[in-house]
PDB file of C-alpha atoms in Angstrom:
ATOM      1  CA  GLY X   1       0.000   0.000   0.000  1.00  0.00           C
ATOM      2  CA  GLN X   2       0.902   3.637  -0.179  1.00  0.00           C
ATOM      3  CA  GLN X   3       3.586   4.757   2.246  1.00  0.00           C
ATOM      4  CA  VAL X   4       4.555   8.258   3.254  1.00  0.00           C
ATOM      5  CA  MET X   5       7.947   8.529   4.898  1.00  0.00           C
ATOM      6  CA  GLN X   6       9.385  11.502   6.734  1.00  0.00           C
ATOM      7  CA  ILE X   7      12.921  12.261   7.803  1.00  0.00           C
ATOM      8  CA  PRO X   8      14.362  13.074  10.191  1.00  0.00           C
ATOM      9  CA  GLN X   9      12.233  11.716  13.007  1.00  0.00           C
ATOM     10  CA  TYR X  10      13.683  14.255  15.442  1.00  0.00           C
ATOM     11  CA  GLN X  11      15.577  17.514  15.023  1.00  0.00           C
ATOM     12  CA  HIS X  12      16.967  19.706  17.756  1.00  0.00           C
ATOM     13  CA  VAL X  13      18.251  23.141  16.797  1.00  0.00           C
ATOM     14  CA  GLN X  14      19.473  26.307  18.428  1.00  0.00           C
ATOM     15  CA  GLU X  15      17.130  29.253  18.060  1.00  0.00           C
ATOM     16  CA  GLY X  16      18.010  31.080  14.881  1.00  0.00           C
ATOM     17  CA  GLU X  17      19.194  27.990  13.009  1.00  0.00           C
ATOM     18  CA  ASP X  18      17.372  26.680   9.980  1.00  0.00           C
ATOM     19  CA  PHE X  19      15.354  23.459   9.890  1.00  0.00           C
ATOM     20  CA  THR X  20      14.217  21.172   7.090  1.00  0.00           C
ATOM     21  CA  THR X  21      12.000  18.097   7.085  1.00  0.00           C
ATOM     22  CA  TYR X  22      11.559  15.840   4.085  1.00  0.00           C
ATOM     23  CA  CYS X  23       8.599  13.770   2.987  1.00  0.00           C
ATOM     24  CA  ASN X  24       8.691  10.943   0.429  1.00  0.00           C
ATOM     25  CA  SER X  25       5.810   8.959  -0.991  1.00  0.00           C
ATOM     26  CA  SER X  26       5.970   5.520  -2.554  1.00  0.00           C
ATOM     27  CA  THR X  27       3.383   6.667  -5.119  1.00  0.00           C
ATOM     28  CA  THR X  28       2.676   9.840  -7.069  1.00  0.00           C
ATOM     29  CA  LEU X  29       0.474  12.222  -5.124  1.00  0.00           C
ATOM     30  CA  SER X  30      -2.259  14.466  -6.477  1.00  0.00           C
ATOM     31  CA  ASN X  31      -1.454  16.874  -3.667  1.00  0.00           C
ATOM     32  CA  ILE X  32       0.367  17.003  -0.369  1.00  0.00           C
ATOM     33  CA  GLN X  33      -0.597  18.677   2.871  1.00  0.00           C
ATOM     34  CA  TRP X  34       1.433  19.765   5.865  1.00  0.00           C
ATOM     35  CA  TYR X  35       0.199  19.922   9.445  1.00  0.00           C
ATOM     36  CA  LYS X  36       1.766  21.151  12.671  1.00  0.00           C
ATOM     37  CA  GLN X  37       1.019  19.657  16.066  1.00  0.00           C
ATOM     38  CA  ARG X  38       2.222  21.522  19.132  1.00  0.00           C
ATOM     39  CA  PRO X  39       3.121  19.418  22.200  1.00  0.00           C
ATOM     40  CA  GLY X  40      -0.123  18.343  23.845  1.00  0.00           C
ATOM     41  CA  GLY X  41      -2.160  19.798  21.004  1.00  0.00           C
ATOM     42  CA  HIS X  42      -3.900  18.640  17.888  1.00  0.00           C
ATOM     43  CA  PRO X  43      -2.740  18.810  14.254  1.00  0.00           C
ATOM     44  CA  VAL X  44      -3.392  22.117  12.536  1.00  0.00           C
ATOM     45  CA  PHE X  45      -3.413  22.486   8.764  1.00  0.00           C
ATOM     46  CA  LEU X  46      -0.549  24.580   7.382  1.00  0.00           C
ATOM     47  CA  ILE X  47      -0.697  24.318   3.615  1.00  0.00           C
ATOM     48  CA  GLN X  48      -1.554  22.216   0.592  1.00  0.00           C
ATOM     49  CA  LEU X  49       0.613  21.864  -2.524  1.00  0.00           C
ATOM     50  CA  VAL X  50      -0.957  20.679  -5.769  1.00  0.00           C
ATOM     51  CA  LYS X  51       1.264  21.499  -8.736  1.00  0.00           C
ATOM     52  CA  SER X  52       4.470  19.750  -9.759  1.00  0.00           C
ATOM     53  CA  GLY X  53       7.469  21.791  -8.595  1.00  0.00           C
ATOM     54  CA  GLU X  54       5.281  24.147  -6.604  1.00  0.00           C
ATOM     55  CA  VAL X  55       6.890  26.371  -3.980  1.00  0.00           C
ATOM     56  CA  LYS X  56       4.881  28.269  -1.382  1.00  0.00           C
ATOM     57  CA  LYS X  57       6.011  30.529   1.411  1.00  0.00           C
ATOM     58  CA  GLN X  58       4.414  31.458   4.703  1.00  0.00           C
ATOM     59  CA  LYS X  59       6.650  33.991   6.413  1.00  0.00           C
ATOM     60  CA  ARG X  60       9.698  31.935   7.512  1.00  0.00           C
ATOM     61  CA  LEU X  61       8.265  28.645   6.218  1.00  0.00           C
ATOM     62  CA  THR X  62       8.955  27.444   2.668  1.00  0.00           C
ATOM     63  CA  PHE X  63       7.134  24.433   1.253  1.00  0.00           C
ATOM     64  CA  GLN X  64       8.164  22.580  -1.902  1.00  0.00           C
ATOM     65  CA  PHE X  65       6.494  19.867  -3.954  1.00  0.00           C
ATOM     66  CA  GLY X  66       8.803  17.770  -6.104  1.00  0.00           C
ATOM     67  CA  GLU X  67       8.676  17.662  -9.891  1.00  0.00           C
ATOM     68  CA  ALA X  68       7.590  14.026  -9.816  1.00  0.00           C
ATOM     69  CA  LYS X  69       5.002  14.798  -7.115  1.00  0.00           C
ATOM     70  CA  LYS X  70       6.439  12.070  -4.909  1.00  0.00           C
ATOM     71  CA  ASN X  71       8.360  14.183  -2.437  1.00  0.00           C
ATOM     72  CA  SER X  72       8.018  17.401  -0.515  1.00  0.00           C
ATOM     73  CA  SER X  73       9.945  19.479   1.972  1.00  0.00           C
ATOM     74  CA  LEU X  74       9.296  22.068   4.636  1.00  0.00           C
ATOM     75  CA  HIS X  75      12.068  24.523   5.443  1.00  0.00           C
ATOM     76  CA  ILE X  76      11.995  26.935   8.358  1.00  0.00           C
ATOM     77  CA  THR X  77      14.420  29.847   8.281  1.00  0.00           C
ATOM     78  CA  ALA X  78      15.775  31.195  11.578  1.00  0.00           C
ATOM     79  CA  THR X  79      13.760  29.002  13.910  1.00  0.00           C
ATOM     80  CA  GLN X  80      12.019  30.444  16.929  1.00  0.00           C
ATOM     81  CA  THR X  81      10.772  28.732  20.073  1.00  0.00           C
ATOM     82  CA  THR X  82       7.240  29.086  18.729  1.00  0.00           C
ATOM     83  CA  ASP X  83       8.185  26.669  15.935  1.00  0.00           C
ATOM     84  CA  VAL X  84       8.432  23.770  18.411  1.00  0.00           C
ATOM     85  CA  GLY X  85       6.165  20.867  17.530  1.00  0.00           C
ATOM     86  CA  THR X  86       5.735  17.888  15.247  1.00  0.00           C
ATOM     87  CA  TYR X  87       5.381  18.538  11.533  1.00  0.00           C
ATOM     88  CA  PHE X  88       3.414  15.980   9.532  1.00  0.00           C
ATOM     89  CA  CYS X  89       3.069  15.629   5.816  1.00  0.00           C
ATOM     90  CA  ALA X  90       0.019  13.845   4.421  1.00  0.00           C
ATOM     91  CA  GLY X  91      -0.985  12.627   1.019  1.00  0.00           C
ATOM     92  CA  PRO X  92      -4.301  11.333  -0.325  1.00  0.00           C
ATOM     93  CA  ARG X  93      -4.762   7.700  -1.153  1.00  0.00           C
ATOM     94  CA  SER X  94      -4.278   6.988  -4.811  1.00  0.00           C
ATOM     95  CA  GLY X  95      -7.298   6.230  -6.923  1.00  0.00           C
ATOM     96  CA  GLY X  96     -11.002   6.809  -6.531  1.00  0.00           C
ATOM     97  CA  SER X  97     -12.948   9.754  -5.274  1.00  0.00           C
ATOM     98  CA  ASN X  98     -12.837   8.712  -1.671  1.00  0.00           C
ATOM     99  CA  TYR X  99     -10.578  11.125   0.081  1.00  0.00           C
ATOM    100  CA  LYS X 100      -8.437   9.686   2.844  1.00  0.00           C
ATOM    101  CA  LEU X 101      -5.065  10.948   3.906  1.00  0.00           C
ATOM    102  CA  THR X 102      -1.971   8.913   4.708  1.00  0.00           C
ATOM    103  CA  PHE X 103       0.127  10.727   7.282  1.00  0.00           C
ATOM    104  CA  GLY X 104       3.866  10.465   7.626  1.00  0.00           C
ATOM    105  CA  LYS X 105       5.297   9.669  11.054  1.00  0.00           C
ATOM    106  CA  GLY X 106       6.199  13.302  11.561  1.00  0.00           C
ATOM    107  CA  THR X 107       9.333  15.219  12.480  1.00  0.00           C
ATOM    108  CA  LEU X 108       9.576  16.504  16.030  1.00  0.00           C
ATOM    109  CA  LEU X 109      11.328  19.864  16.155  1.00  0.00           C
ATOM    110  CA  THR X 110      12.722  21.185  19.410  1.00  0.00           C
ATOM    111  CA  VAL X 111      14.346  24.610  19.658  1.00  0.00           C
ATOM    112  CA  ASN X 112      16.873  25.593  22.288  1.00  0.00           C
ATOM    113  CA  PRO X 113      16.455  29.278  23.190  1.00  0.00           C
TER     114      PRO X 113
ATOM    115  CA  GLU O   1     -11.166  28.938  13.316  1.00  0.00           C
ATOM    116  CA  ALA O   2     -12.351  25.343  13.205  1.00  0.00           C
ATOM    117  CA  ASP O   3     -15.510  24.483  15.103  1.00  0.00           C
ATOM    118  CA  ILE O   4     -15.060  20.863  15.976  1.00  0.00           C
ATOM    119  CA  TYR O   5     -15.460  19.742  19.538  1.00  0.00           C
ATOM    120  CA  GLN O   6     -14.497  16.626  21.399  1.00  0.00           C
ATOM    121  CA  THR O   7     -15.522  15.555  24.882  1.00  0.00           C
ATOM    122  CA  PRO O   8     -14.261  14.534  27.264  1.00  0.00           C
ATOM    123  CA  ARG O   9     -10.751  15.982  26.971  1.00  0.00           C
ATOM    124  CA  TYR O  10      -9.388  13.365  29.384  1.00  0.00           C
ATOM    125  CA  LEU O  11     -10.928  10.067  30.482  1.00  0.00           C
ATOM    126  CA  VAL O  12      -9.609   7.522  32.971  1.00  0.00           C
ATOM    127  CA  ILE O  13     -11.673   4.370  33.324  1.00  0.00           C
ATOM    128  CA  GLY O  14     -11.407   0.798  34.470  1.00  0.00           C
ATOM    129  CA  THR O  15     -11.154  -2.276  32.287  1.00  0.00           C
ATOM    130  CA  GLY O  16     -14.443  -3.590  30.949  1.00  0.00           C
ATOM    131  CA  LYS O  17     -16.320  -0.298  30.990  1.00  0.00           C
ATOM    132  CA  LYS O  18     -18.313   0.913  28.030  1.00  0.00           C
ATOM    133  CA  ILE O  19     -17.361   4.397  26.860  1.00  0.00           C
ATOM    134  CA  THR O  20     -18.441   6.847  24.192  1.00  0.00           C
ATOM    135  CA  LEU O  21     -16.190   9.607  22.921  1.00  0.00           C
ATOM    136  CA  GLU O  22     -18.151  12.527  21.564  1.00  0.00           C
ATOM    137  CA  CYS O  23     -17.312  14.557  18.469  1.00  0.00           C
ATOM    138  CA  SER O  24     -19.387  17.366  17.008  1.00  0.00           C
ATOM    139  CA  GLN O  25     -18.745  19.923  14.289  1.00  0.00           C
ATOM    140  CA  THR O  26     -20.730  22.999  13.382  1.00  0.00           C
ATOM    141  CA  MET O  27     -19.232  23.568   9.946  1.00  0.00           C
ATOM    142  CA  GLY O  28     -21.693  21.361   8.061  1.00  0.00           C
ATOM    143  CA  HIS O  29     -18.895  19.100   6.843  1.00  0.00           C
ATOM    144  CA  ASP O  30     -19.940  15.837   5.269  1.00  0.00           C
ATOM    145  CA  LYS O  31     -16.719  13.960   5.964  1.00  0.00           C
ATOM    146  CA  MET O  32     -15.656  13.014   9.451  1.00  0.00           C
ATOM    147  CA  TYR O  33     -12.794  10.889  10.701  1.00  0.00           C
ATOM    148  CA  TRP O  34     -11.407   9.270  13.827  1.00  0.00           C
ATOM    149  CA  TYR O  35      -7.655   8.971  14.234  1.00  0.00           C
ATOM    150  CA  GLN O  36      -5.732   7.201  16.979  1.00  0.00           C
ATOM    151  CA  GLN O  37      -2.369   8.606  18.048  1.00  0.00           C
ATOM    152  CA  ASP O  38       0.055   7.347  20.659  1.00  0.00           C
ATOM    153  CA  PRO O  39       2.413   9.938  22.220  1.00  0.00           C
ATOM    154  CA  GLY O  40       4.961  11.190  19.717  1.00  0.00           C
ATOM    155  CA  MET O  41       3.724   8.814  17.072  1.00  0.00           C
ATOM    156  CA  GLU O  42       1.927   8.993  13.748  1.00  0.00           C
ATOM    157  CA  LEU O  43      -1.813   9.289  13.212  1.00  0.00           C
ATOM    158  CA  HIS O  44      -3.695   6.116  12.343  1.00  0.00           C
ATOM    159  CA  LEU O  45      -7.121   6.314  10.686  1.00  0.00           C
ATOM    160  CA  ILE O  46      -9.550   4.014  12.480  1.00  0.00           C
ATOM    161  CA  HIS O  47     -12.945   5.159  11.166  1.00  0.00           C
ATOM    162  CA  TYR O  48     -14.379   7.563   8.620  1.00  0.00           C
ATOM    163  CA  SER O  49     -17.733   8.689   7.312  1.00  0.00           C
ATOM    164  CA  TYR O  50     -18.753  10.482   4.129  1.00  0.00           C
ATOM    165  CA  GLY O  51     -22.181  11.438   5.378  1.00  0.00           C
ATOM    166  CA  VAL O  52     -25.206  10.402   7.363  1.00  0.00           C
ATOM    167  CA  ASN O  53     -25.564   6.616   7.689  1.00  0.00           C
ATOM    168  CA  SER O  54     -22.167   6.117   6.027  1.00  0.00           C
ATOM    169  CA  THR O  55     -19.313   4.641   8.081  1.00  0.00           C
ATOM    170  CA  GLU O  56     -16.201   2.720   7.093  1.00  0.00           C
ATOM    171  CA  LYS O  57     -13.295   1.183   8.948  1.00  0.00           C
ATOM    172  CA  GLY O  58      -9.903   2.773   8.490  1.00  0.00           C
ATOM    173  CA  ASP O  59      -6.429   1.336   8.152  1.00  0.00           C
ATOM    174  CA  LEU O  60      -5.809   0.466  11.763  1.00  0.00           C
ATOM    175  CA  SER O  61      -7.988  -2.304  13.096  1.00  0.00           C
ATOM    176  CA  SER O  62      -9.988  -1.067  16.031  1.00  0.00           C
ATOM    177  CA  GLU O  63     -12.476  -2.688  18.362  1.00  0.00           C
ATOM    178  CA  SER O  64     -14.366   0.582  18.525  1.00  0.00           C
ATOM    179  CA  THR O  65     -17.521   1.353  16.576  1.00  0.00           C
ATOM    180  CA  VAL O  66     -18.934   4.602  15.224  1.00  0.00           C
ATOM    181  CA  SER O  67     -22.278   5.948  14.116  1.00  0.00           C
ATOM    182  CA  ARG O  68     -23.360   8.896  11.965  1.00  0.00           C
ATOM    183  CA  ILE O  69     -27.025   9.595  12.517  1.00  0.00           C
ATOM    184  CA  ARG O  70     -26.645  13.347  12.178  1.00  0.00           C
ATOM    185  CA  THR O  71     -24.235  15.299   9.979  1.00  0.00           C
ATOM    186  CA  GLU O  72     -22.714  17.167  12.887  1.00  0.00           C
ATOM    187  CA  HIS O  73     -22.237  14.232  15.256  1.00  0.00           C
ATOM    188  CA  PHE O  74     -19.783  11.311  14.983  1.00  0.00           C
ATOM    189  CA  PRO O  75     -19.429   9.463  18.295  1.00  0.00           C
ATOM    190  CA  LEU O  76     -17.001   6.606  18.881  1.00  0.00           C
ATOM    191  CA  THR O  77     -17.914   3.759  21.241  1.00  0.00           C
ATOM    192  CA  LEU O  78     -15.865   1.097  22.977  1.00  0.00           C
ATOM    193  CA  GLU O  79     -18.121  -1.648  24.369  1.00  0.00           C
ATOM    194  CA  SER O  80     -15.497  -3.024  26.743  1.00  0.00           C
ATOM    195  CA  ALA O  81     -12.404  -0.915  27.286  1.00  0.00           C
ATOM    196  CA  ARG O  82      -9.014  -2.556  27.803  1.00  0.00           C
ATOM    197  CA  PRO O  83      -5.580  -1.158  28.706  1.00  0.00           C
ATOM    198  CA  SER O  84      -4.513  -1.664  25.068  1.00  0.00           C
ATOM    199  CA  HIS O  85      -7.080   1.017  24.147  1.00  0.00           C
ATOM    200  CA  THR O  86      -5.102   3.652  26.042  1.00  0.00           C
ATOM    201  CA  SER O  87      -4.281   6.334  23.497  1.00  0.00           C
ATOM    202  CA  GLN O  88      -5.270   9.756  22.178  1.00  0.00           C
ATOM    203  CA  TYR O  89      -8.312   9.786  19.916  1.00  0.00           C
ATOM    204  CA  LEU O  90      -8.589  12.667  17.449  1.00  0.00           C
ATOM    205  CA  CYS O  91     -11.734  13.519  15.527  1.00  0.00           C
ATOM    206  CA  ALA O  92     -11.517  15.469  12.282  1.00  0.00           C
ATOM    207  CA  SER O  93     -13.797  16.745   9.555  1.00  0.00           C
ATOM    208  CA  SER O  94     -13.530  18.066   6.020  1.00  0.00           C
ATOM    209  CA  GLU O  95     -15.788  19.236   3.219  1.00  0.00           C
ATOM    210  CA  LEU O  96     -16.909  16.712   0.610  1.00  0.00           C
ATOM    211  CA  GLY O  97     -16.060  17.266  -2.999  1.00  0.00           C
ATOM    212  CA  ARG O  98     -13.727  20.215  -2.721  1.00  0.00           C
ATOM    213  CA  LEU O  99     -10.304  20.077  -4.400  1.00  0.00           C
ATOM    214  CA  ASN O 100      -8.500  21.763  -1.567  1.00  0.00           C
ATOM    215  CA  GLU O 101      -9.751  19.577   1.220  1.00  0.00           C
ATOM    216  CA  LYS O 102      -8.073  20.052   4.545  1.00  0.00           C
ATOM    217  CA  LEU O 103      -8.760  18.380   7.835  1.00  0.00           C
ATOM    218  CA  PHE O 104      -9.964  20.276  10.863  1.00  0.00           C
ATOM    219  CA  PHE O 105      -9.070  18.425  14.052  1.00  0.00           C
ATOM    220  CA  GLY O 106     -10.712  18.530  17.435  1.00  0.00           C
ATOM    221  CA  SER O 107      -8.630  18.884  20.589  1.00  0.00           C
ATOM    222  CA  GLY O 108      -8.667  15.133  21.133  1.00  0.00           C
ATOM    223  CA  THR O 109      -9.634  12.790  23.947  1.00  0.00           C
ATOM    224  CA  GLN O 110      -6.798  11.279  25.964  1.00  0.00           C
ATOM    225  CA  LEU O 111      -8.091   7.884  27.095  1.00  0.00           C
ATOM    226  CA  SER O 112      -6.432   5.885  29.869  1.00  0.00           C
ATOM    227  CA  VAL O 113      -7.764   2.425  30.678  1.00  0.00           C
ATOM    228  CA  LEU O 114      -6.555   0.970  33.963  1.00  0.00           C
TER     229      LEU O 114
END
């Protein structure tokens, strides 16, 4: 079945350093979504990428969707303590109109002030 | 801001008890989901619904059951709770038929079975 893999599993950085998490799918995705879950909280939608090679920015966050639509990345420039949390990518199941997401295992980001 | 509510927020019960986790949304979303998440781990889909009287099992086998009698309400029931059911249960909803579907999650129910 479809697998969505994320690396690294954990990342600890000093405040001000950059951070990147990578997401790879075993199948081509029609779109990919990113969610952030703060410690003790629930996942919150960040963004969706649809087009091959698409790049979107949200302030210090840059999201990319690969040309083959099988991989994606999230890059945070100059991390802040408010960036702490687990970042999940998620892709829809291939085929059919039924919309279900497969989530990656997430990357836990911790930031040392 | 998402309007999806889960109760209770925390639940500690003994083995063998029957429990129902409540989930309601006021956004009129057709699709609703239940995910199970252990601390620091990935989200596993255990149930989903595309509308009233429509329910399907997800990827992760679960002894829980769900019902969807009303659009806004998607409760999850465990007939006989066991310690292996200890986990966080997250309810989510999304709109049916839209290209840019995104999930809105509730705050979750942290279940502990003793």
